[in-house]
PDB file of C-alpha atoms and ligand atoms in Angstrom:
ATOM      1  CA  UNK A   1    -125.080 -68.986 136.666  1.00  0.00           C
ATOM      2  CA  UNK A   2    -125.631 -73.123 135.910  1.00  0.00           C
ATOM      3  CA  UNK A   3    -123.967 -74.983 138.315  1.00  0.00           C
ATOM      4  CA  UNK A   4    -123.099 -78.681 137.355  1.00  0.00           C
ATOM      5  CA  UNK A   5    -122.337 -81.842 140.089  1.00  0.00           C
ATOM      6  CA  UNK A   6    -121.806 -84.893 138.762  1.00  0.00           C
ATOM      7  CA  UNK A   7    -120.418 -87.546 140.598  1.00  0.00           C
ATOM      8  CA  UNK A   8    -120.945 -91.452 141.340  1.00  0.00           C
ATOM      9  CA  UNK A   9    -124.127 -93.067 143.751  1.00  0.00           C
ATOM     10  CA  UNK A  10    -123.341 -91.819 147.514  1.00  0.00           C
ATOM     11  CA  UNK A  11    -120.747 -89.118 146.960  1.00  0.00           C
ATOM     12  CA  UNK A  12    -122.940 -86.325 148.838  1.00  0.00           C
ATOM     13  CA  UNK A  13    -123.245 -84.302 146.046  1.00  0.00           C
ATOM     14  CA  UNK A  14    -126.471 -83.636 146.884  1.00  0.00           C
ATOM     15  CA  UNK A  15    -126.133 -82.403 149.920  1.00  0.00           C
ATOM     16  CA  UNK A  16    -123.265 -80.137 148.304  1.00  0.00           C
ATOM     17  CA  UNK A  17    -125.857 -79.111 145.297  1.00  0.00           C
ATOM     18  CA  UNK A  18    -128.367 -77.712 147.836  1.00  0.00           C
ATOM     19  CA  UNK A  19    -125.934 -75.741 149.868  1.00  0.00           C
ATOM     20  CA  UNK A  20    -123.994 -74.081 147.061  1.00  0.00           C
ATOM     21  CA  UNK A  21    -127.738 -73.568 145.516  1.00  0.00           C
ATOM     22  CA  UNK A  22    -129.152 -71.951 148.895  1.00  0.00           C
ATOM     23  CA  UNK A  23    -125.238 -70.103 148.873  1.00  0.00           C
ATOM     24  CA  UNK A  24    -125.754 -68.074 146.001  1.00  0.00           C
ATOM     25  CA  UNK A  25    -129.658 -68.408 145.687  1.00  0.00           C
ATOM     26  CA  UNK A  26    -130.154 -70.361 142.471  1.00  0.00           C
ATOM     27  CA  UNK A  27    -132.579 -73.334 142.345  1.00  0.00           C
ATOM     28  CA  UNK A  28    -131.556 -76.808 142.712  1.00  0.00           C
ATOM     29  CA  UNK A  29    -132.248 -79.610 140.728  1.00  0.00           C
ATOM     30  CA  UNK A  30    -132.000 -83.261 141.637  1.00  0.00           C
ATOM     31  CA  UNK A  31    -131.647 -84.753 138.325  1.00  0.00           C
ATOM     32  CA  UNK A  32    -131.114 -88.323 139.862  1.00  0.00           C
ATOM     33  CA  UNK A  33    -135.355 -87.919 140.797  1.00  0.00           C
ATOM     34  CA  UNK A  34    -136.543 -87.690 137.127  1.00  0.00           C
ATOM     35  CA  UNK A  35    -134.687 -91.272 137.004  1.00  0.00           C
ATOM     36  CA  UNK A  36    -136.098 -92.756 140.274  1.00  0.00           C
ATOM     37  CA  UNK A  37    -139.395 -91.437 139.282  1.00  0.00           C
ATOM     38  CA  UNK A  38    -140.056 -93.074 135.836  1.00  0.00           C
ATOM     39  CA  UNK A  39    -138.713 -96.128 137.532  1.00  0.00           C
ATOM     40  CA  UNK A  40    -141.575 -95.840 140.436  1.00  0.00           C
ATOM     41  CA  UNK A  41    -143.956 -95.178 137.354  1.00  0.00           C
ATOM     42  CA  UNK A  42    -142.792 -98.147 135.938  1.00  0.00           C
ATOM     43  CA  UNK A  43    -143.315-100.272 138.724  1.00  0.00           C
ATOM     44  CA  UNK A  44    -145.845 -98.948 140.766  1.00  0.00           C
ATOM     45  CA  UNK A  45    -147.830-100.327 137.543  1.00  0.00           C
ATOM     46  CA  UNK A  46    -146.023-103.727 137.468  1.00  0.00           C
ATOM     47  CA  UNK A  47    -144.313-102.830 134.163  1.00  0.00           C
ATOM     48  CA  UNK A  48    -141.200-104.579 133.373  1.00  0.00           C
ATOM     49  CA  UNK A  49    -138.234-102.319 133.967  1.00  0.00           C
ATOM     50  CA  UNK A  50    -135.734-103.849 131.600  1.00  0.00           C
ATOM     51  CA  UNK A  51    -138.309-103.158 128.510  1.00  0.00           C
ATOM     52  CA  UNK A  52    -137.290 -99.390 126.988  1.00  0.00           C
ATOM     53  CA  UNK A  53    -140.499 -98.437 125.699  1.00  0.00           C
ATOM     54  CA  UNK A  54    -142.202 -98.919 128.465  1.00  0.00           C
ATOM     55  CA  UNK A  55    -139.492 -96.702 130.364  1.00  0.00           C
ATOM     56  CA  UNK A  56    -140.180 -94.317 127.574  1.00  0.00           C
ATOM     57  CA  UNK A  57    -143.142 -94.069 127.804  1.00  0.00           C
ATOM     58  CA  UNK A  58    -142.814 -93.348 131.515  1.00  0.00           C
ATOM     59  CA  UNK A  59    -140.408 -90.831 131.254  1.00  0.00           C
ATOM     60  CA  UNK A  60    -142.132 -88.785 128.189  1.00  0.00           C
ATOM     61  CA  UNK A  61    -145.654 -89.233 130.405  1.00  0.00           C
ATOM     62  CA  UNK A  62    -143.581 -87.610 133.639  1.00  0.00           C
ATOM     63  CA  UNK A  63    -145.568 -85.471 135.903  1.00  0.00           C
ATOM     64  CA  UNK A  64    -142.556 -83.156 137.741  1.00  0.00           C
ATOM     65  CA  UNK A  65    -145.096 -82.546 140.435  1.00  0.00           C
ATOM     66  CA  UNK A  66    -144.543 -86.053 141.455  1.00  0.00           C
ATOM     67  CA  UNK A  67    -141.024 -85.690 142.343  1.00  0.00           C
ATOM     68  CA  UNK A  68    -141.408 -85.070 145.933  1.00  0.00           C
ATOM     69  CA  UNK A  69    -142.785 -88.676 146.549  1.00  0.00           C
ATOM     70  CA  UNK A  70    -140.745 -90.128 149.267  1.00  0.00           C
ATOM     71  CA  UNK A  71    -140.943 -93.418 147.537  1.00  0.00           C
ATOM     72  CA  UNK A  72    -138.567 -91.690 145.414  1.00  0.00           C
ATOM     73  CA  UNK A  73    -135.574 -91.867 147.621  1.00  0.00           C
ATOM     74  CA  UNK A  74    -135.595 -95.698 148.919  1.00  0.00           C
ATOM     75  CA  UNK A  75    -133.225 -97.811 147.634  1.00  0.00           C
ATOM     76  CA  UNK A  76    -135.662 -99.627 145.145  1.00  0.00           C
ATOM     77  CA  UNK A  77    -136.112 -96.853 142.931  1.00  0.00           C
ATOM     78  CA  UNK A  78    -132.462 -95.745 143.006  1.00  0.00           C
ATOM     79  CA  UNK A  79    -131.686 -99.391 141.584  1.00  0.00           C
ATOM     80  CA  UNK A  80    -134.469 -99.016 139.247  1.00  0.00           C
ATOM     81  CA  UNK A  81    -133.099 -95.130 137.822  1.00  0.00           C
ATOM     82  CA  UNK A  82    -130.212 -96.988 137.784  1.00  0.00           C
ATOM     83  CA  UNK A  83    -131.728 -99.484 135.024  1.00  0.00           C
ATOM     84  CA  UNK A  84    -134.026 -97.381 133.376  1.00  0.00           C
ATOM     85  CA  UNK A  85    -131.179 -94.433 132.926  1.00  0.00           C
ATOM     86  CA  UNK A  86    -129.501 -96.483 130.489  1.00  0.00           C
ATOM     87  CA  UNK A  87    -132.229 -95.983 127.795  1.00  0.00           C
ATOM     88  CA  UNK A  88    -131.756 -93.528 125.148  1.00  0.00           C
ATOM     89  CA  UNK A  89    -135.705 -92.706 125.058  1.00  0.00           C
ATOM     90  CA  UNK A  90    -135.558 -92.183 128.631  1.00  0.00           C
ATOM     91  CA  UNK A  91    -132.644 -90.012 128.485  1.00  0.00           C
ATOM     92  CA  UNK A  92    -133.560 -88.306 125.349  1.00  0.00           C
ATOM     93  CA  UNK A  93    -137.534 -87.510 127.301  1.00  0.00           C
ATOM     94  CA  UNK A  94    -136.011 -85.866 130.190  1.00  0.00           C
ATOM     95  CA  UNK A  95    -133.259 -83.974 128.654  1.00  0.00           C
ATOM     96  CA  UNK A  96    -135.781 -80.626 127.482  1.00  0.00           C
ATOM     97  CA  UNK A  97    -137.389 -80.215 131.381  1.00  0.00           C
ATOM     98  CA  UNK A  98    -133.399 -80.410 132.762  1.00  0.00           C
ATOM     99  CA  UNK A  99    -132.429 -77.750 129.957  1.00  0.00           C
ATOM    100  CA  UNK A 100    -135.397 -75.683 130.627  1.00  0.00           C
ATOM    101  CA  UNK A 101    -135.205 -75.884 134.522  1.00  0.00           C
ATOM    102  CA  UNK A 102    -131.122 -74.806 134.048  1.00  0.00           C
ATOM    103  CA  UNK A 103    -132.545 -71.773 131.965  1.00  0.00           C
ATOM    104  CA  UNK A 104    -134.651 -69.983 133.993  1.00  0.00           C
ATOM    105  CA  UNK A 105    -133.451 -67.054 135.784  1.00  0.00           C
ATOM    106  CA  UNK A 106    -131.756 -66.676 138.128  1.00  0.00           C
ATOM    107  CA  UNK A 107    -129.729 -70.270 136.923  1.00  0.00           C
ATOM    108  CA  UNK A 108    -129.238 -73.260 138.707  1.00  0.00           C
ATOM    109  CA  UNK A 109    -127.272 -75.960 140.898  1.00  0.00           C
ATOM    110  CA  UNK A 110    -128.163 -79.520 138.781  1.00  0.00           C
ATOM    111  CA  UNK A 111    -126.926 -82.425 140.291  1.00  0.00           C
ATOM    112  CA  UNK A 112    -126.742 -85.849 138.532  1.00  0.00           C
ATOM    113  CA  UNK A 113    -124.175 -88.227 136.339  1.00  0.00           C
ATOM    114  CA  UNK A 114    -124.365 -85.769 133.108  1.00  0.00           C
ATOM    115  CA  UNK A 115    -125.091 -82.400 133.926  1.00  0.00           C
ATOM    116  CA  UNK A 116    -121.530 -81.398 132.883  1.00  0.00           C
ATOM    117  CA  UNK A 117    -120.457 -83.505 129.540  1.00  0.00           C
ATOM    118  CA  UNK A 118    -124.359 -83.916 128.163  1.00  0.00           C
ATOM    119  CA  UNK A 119    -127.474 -81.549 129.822  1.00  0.00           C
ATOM    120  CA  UNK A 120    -125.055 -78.381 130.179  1.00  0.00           C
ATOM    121  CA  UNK A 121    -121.989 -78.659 128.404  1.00  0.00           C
ATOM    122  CA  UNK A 122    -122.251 -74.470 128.730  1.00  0.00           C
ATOM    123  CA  UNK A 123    -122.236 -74.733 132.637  1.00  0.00           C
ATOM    124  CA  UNK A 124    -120.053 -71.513 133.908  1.00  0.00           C
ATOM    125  CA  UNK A 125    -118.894 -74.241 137.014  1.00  0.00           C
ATOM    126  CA  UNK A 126    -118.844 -78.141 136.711  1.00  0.00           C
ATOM    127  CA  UNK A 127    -117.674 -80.078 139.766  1.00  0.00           C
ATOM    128  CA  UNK A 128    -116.965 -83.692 139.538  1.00  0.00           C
ATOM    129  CA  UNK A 129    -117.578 -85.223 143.233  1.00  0.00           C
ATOM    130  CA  UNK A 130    -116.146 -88.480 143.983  1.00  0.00           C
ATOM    131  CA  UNK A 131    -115.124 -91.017 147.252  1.00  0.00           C
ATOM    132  CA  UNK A 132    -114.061 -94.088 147.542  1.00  0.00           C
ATOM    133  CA  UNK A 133    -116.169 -96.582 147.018  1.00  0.00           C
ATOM    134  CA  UNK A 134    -115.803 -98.027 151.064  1.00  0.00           C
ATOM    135  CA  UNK A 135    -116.378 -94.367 152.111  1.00  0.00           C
ATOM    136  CA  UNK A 136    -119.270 -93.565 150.270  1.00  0.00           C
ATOM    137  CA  UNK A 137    -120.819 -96.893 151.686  1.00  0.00           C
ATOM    138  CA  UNK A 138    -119.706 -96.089 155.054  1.00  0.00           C
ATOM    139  CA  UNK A 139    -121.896 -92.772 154.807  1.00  0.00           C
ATOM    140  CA  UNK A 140    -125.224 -94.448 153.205  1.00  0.00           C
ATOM    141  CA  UNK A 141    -124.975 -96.948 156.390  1.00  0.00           C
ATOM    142  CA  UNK A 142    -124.963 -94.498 158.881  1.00  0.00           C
ATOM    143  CA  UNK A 143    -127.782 -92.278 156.817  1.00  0.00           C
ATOM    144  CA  UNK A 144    -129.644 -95.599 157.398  1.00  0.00           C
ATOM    145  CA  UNK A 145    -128.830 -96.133 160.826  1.00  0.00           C
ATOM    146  CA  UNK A 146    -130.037 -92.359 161.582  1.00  0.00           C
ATOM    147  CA  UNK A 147    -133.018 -92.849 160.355  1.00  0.00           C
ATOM    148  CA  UNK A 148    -133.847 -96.133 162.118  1.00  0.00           C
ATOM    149  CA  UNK A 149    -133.179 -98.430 159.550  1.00  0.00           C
ATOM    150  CA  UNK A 150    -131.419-101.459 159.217  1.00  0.00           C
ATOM    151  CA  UNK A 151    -127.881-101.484 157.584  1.00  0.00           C
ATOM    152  CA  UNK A 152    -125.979-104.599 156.289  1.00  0.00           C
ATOM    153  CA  UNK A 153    -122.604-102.893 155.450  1.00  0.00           C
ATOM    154  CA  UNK A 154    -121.656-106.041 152.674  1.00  0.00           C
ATOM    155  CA  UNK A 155    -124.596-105.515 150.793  1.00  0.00           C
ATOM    156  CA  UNK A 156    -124.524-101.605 150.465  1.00  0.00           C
ATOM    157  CA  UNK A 157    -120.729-101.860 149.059  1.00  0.00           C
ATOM    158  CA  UNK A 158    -121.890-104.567 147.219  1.00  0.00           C
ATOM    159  CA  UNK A 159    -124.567-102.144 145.681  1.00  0.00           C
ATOM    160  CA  UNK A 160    -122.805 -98.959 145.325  1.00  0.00           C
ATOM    161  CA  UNK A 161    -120.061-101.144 143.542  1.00  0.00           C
ATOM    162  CA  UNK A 162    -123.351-102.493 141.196  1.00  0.00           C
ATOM    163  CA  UNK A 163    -124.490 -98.706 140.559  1.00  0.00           C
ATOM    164  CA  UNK A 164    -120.936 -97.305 139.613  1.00  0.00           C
ATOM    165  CA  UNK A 165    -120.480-100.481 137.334  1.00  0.00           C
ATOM    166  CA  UNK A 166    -123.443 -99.564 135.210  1.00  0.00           C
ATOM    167  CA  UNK A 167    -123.600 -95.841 135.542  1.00  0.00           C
ATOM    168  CA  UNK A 168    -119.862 -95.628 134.184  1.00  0.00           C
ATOM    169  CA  UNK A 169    -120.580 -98.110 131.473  1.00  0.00           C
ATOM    170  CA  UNK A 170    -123.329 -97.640 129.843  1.00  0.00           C
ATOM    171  CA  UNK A 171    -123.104 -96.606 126.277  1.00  0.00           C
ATOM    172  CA  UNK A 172    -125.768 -93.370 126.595  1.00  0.00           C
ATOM    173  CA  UNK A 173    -124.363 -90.398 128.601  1.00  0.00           C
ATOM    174  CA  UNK A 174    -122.086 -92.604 130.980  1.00  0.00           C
ATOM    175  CA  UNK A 175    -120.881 -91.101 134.339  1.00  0.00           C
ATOM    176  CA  UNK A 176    -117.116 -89.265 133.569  1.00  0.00           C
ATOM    177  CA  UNK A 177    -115.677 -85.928 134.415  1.00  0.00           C
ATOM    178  CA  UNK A 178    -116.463 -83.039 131.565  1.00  0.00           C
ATOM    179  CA  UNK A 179    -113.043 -81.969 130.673  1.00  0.00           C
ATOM    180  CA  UNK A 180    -113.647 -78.760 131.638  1.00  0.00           C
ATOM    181  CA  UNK A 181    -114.370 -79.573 135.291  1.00  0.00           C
ATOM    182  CA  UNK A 182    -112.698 -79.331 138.663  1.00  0.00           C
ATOM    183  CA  UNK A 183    -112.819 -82.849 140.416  1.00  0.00           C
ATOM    184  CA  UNK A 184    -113.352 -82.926 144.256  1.00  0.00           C
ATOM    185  CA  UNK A 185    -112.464 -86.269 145.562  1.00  0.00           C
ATOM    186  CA  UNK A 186    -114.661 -86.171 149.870  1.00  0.00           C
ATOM    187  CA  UNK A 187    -112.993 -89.192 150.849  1.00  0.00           C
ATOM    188  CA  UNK A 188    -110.976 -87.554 153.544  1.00  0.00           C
ATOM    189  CA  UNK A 189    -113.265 -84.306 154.183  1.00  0.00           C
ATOM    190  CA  UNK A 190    -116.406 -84.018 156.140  1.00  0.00           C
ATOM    191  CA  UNK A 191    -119.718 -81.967 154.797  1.00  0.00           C
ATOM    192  CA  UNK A 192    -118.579 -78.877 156.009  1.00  0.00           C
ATOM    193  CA  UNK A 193    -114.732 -79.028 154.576  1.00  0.00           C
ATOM    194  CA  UNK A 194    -116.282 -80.235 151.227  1.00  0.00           C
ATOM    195  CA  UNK A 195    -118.917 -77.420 151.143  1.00  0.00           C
ATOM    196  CA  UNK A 196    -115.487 -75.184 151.777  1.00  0.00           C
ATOM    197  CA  UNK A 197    -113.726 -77.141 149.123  1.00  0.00           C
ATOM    198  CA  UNK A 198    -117.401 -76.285 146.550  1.00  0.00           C
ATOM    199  CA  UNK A 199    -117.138 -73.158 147.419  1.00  0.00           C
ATOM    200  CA  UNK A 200    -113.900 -72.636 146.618  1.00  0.00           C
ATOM    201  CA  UNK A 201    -114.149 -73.737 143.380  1.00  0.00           C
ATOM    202  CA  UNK A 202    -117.281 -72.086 142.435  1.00  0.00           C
ATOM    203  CA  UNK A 203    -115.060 -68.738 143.699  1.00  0.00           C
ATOM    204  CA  UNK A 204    -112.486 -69.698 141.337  1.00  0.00           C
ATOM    205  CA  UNK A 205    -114.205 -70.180 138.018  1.00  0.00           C
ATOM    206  CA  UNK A 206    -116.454 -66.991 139.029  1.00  0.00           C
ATOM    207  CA  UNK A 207    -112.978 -64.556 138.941  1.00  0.00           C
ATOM    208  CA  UNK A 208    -111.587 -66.641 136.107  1.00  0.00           C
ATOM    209  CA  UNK A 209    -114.620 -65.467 134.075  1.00  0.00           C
ATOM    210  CA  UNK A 210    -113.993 -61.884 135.544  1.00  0.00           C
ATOM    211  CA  UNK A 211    -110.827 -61.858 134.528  1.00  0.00           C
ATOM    212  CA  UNK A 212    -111.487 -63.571 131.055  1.00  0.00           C
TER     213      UNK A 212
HETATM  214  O1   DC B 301    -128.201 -89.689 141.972  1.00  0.00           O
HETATM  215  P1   DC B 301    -129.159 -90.844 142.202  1.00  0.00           P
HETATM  216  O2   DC B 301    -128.608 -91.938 143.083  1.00  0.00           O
HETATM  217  O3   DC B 301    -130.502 -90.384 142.673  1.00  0.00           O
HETATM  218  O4   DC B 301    -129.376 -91.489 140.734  1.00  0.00           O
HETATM  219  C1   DC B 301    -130.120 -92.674 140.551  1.00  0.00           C
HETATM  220  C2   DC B 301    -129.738 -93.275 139.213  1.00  0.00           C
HETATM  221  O5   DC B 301    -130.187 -92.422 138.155  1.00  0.00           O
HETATM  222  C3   DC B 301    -128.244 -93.441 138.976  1.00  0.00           C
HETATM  223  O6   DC B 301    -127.805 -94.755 139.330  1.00  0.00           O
HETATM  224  C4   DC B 301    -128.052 -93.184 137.511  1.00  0.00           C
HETATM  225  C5   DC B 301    -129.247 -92.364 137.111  1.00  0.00           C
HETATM  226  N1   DC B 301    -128.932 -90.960 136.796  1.00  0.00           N
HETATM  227  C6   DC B 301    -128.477 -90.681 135.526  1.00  0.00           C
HETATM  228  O7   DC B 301    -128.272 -91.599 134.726  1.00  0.00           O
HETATM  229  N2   DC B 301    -128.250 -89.404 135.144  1.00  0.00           N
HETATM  230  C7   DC B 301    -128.444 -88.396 136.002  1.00  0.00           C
HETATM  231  N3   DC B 301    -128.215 -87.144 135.590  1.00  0.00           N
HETATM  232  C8   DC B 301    -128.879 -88.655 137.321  1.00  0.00           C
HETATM  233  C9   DC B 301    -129.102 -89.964 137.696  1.00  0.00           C
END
């Protein structure tokens, strides 16, 4: 079974992507990583982000090993995915490791802005996570504050706001609902009603395809 979760910066569909994953025992794939990463590559050498082949050339030389780097996760080099995921090369470089990764037996849970419409357009499930744009940056705050870091609430809204902007129009693969999937909007529901609410869905497609 291929799970897709697509859904804007901060709408805890990661969180949702490794439970449903560790739920039916599939692998899980943070597709947002293979982003963040050739942005570290790119700067970590001092390239310039905002020049495609050198994004390219990052993304075709990508070492999946890598993608457990902490770095990974910090703010930086989710602005800098955000840039660099624009880029057809990019896109077009990482597209073979997500198809191969959502191939292997047993399937997989892939979580990211195009799993759905683009990567796996044959996904038996796609679930399109959203939340308001205040919520969402109400959550990433107190993620920071948890972990001891500081939190300036403006400037977080201010860059989810920046990340949905670009993600949803950019002219390669922009972030939208496949057709075929089921949106779940968290605003109102905590981790464990929206794991519920997943589930549910997942439960639903799974008998429709019984059925069909
Ligand atoms: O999910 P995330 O915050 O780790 O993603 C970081 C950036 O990577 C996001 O702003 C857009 C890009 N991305 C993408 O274009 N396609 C994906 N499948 C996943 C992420």
């Amino acid at each position: 079974m291929i799970v897709a979760i697509d859904g804007p910066a901060a709408s805890g569909k990661g969180t949702l992507a490794r439970r449903l994953a560790a739920h039916y025992g599939l692998a899980h794939l943070d597709s947002g990583l293979l982003y963040r990463a050739v942005a570290h590559h790119v700067s970590a050498r001092g390239g310039d982000l905002h020049d495609p082949s050198v994004a390219t050339e990052a993304a075709r030389a990508l070492d999946a090993a890598t993608l457990g780097d902490p770095a990974l996760r910090g703010r930086h080099a989710g602005e800098g995915a955000s840039i660099v995921s624009a880029y057809s090369g990019v896109r077009a470089a990482l597209l073979d490791f997500q198809r191969q990764f959502a191939a292997t037996p047993p399937g997989a849970v892939i979580d990211g802005r195009d799993i759905g419409t683009v990567i796996c357009p044959q996904a038996e499930v796609k679930i399109f996570v959203t939340a308001s744009a205040e919520e969402r940056a109400r959550r990433r705050a107190l993620e920071l504050t948890t972990r001891g870091e500081p939190v300036d609430q403006a400037a977080i809204l201010d860059d989810i706001r920046r990340r949905d902007e670009r993600d949803m129009n950019r002219s390669v693969a922009p972030l939208k609902a496949a057709e075929d999937a089921v949106t779940l909007d968290t605003t109102n529901l905590d981790a464990e009603a929206a794991f519920r609410a997943a589930l549910a869905i997942v439960e639903a497609r799974a008998g429709e395809r019984r059925r069909a």
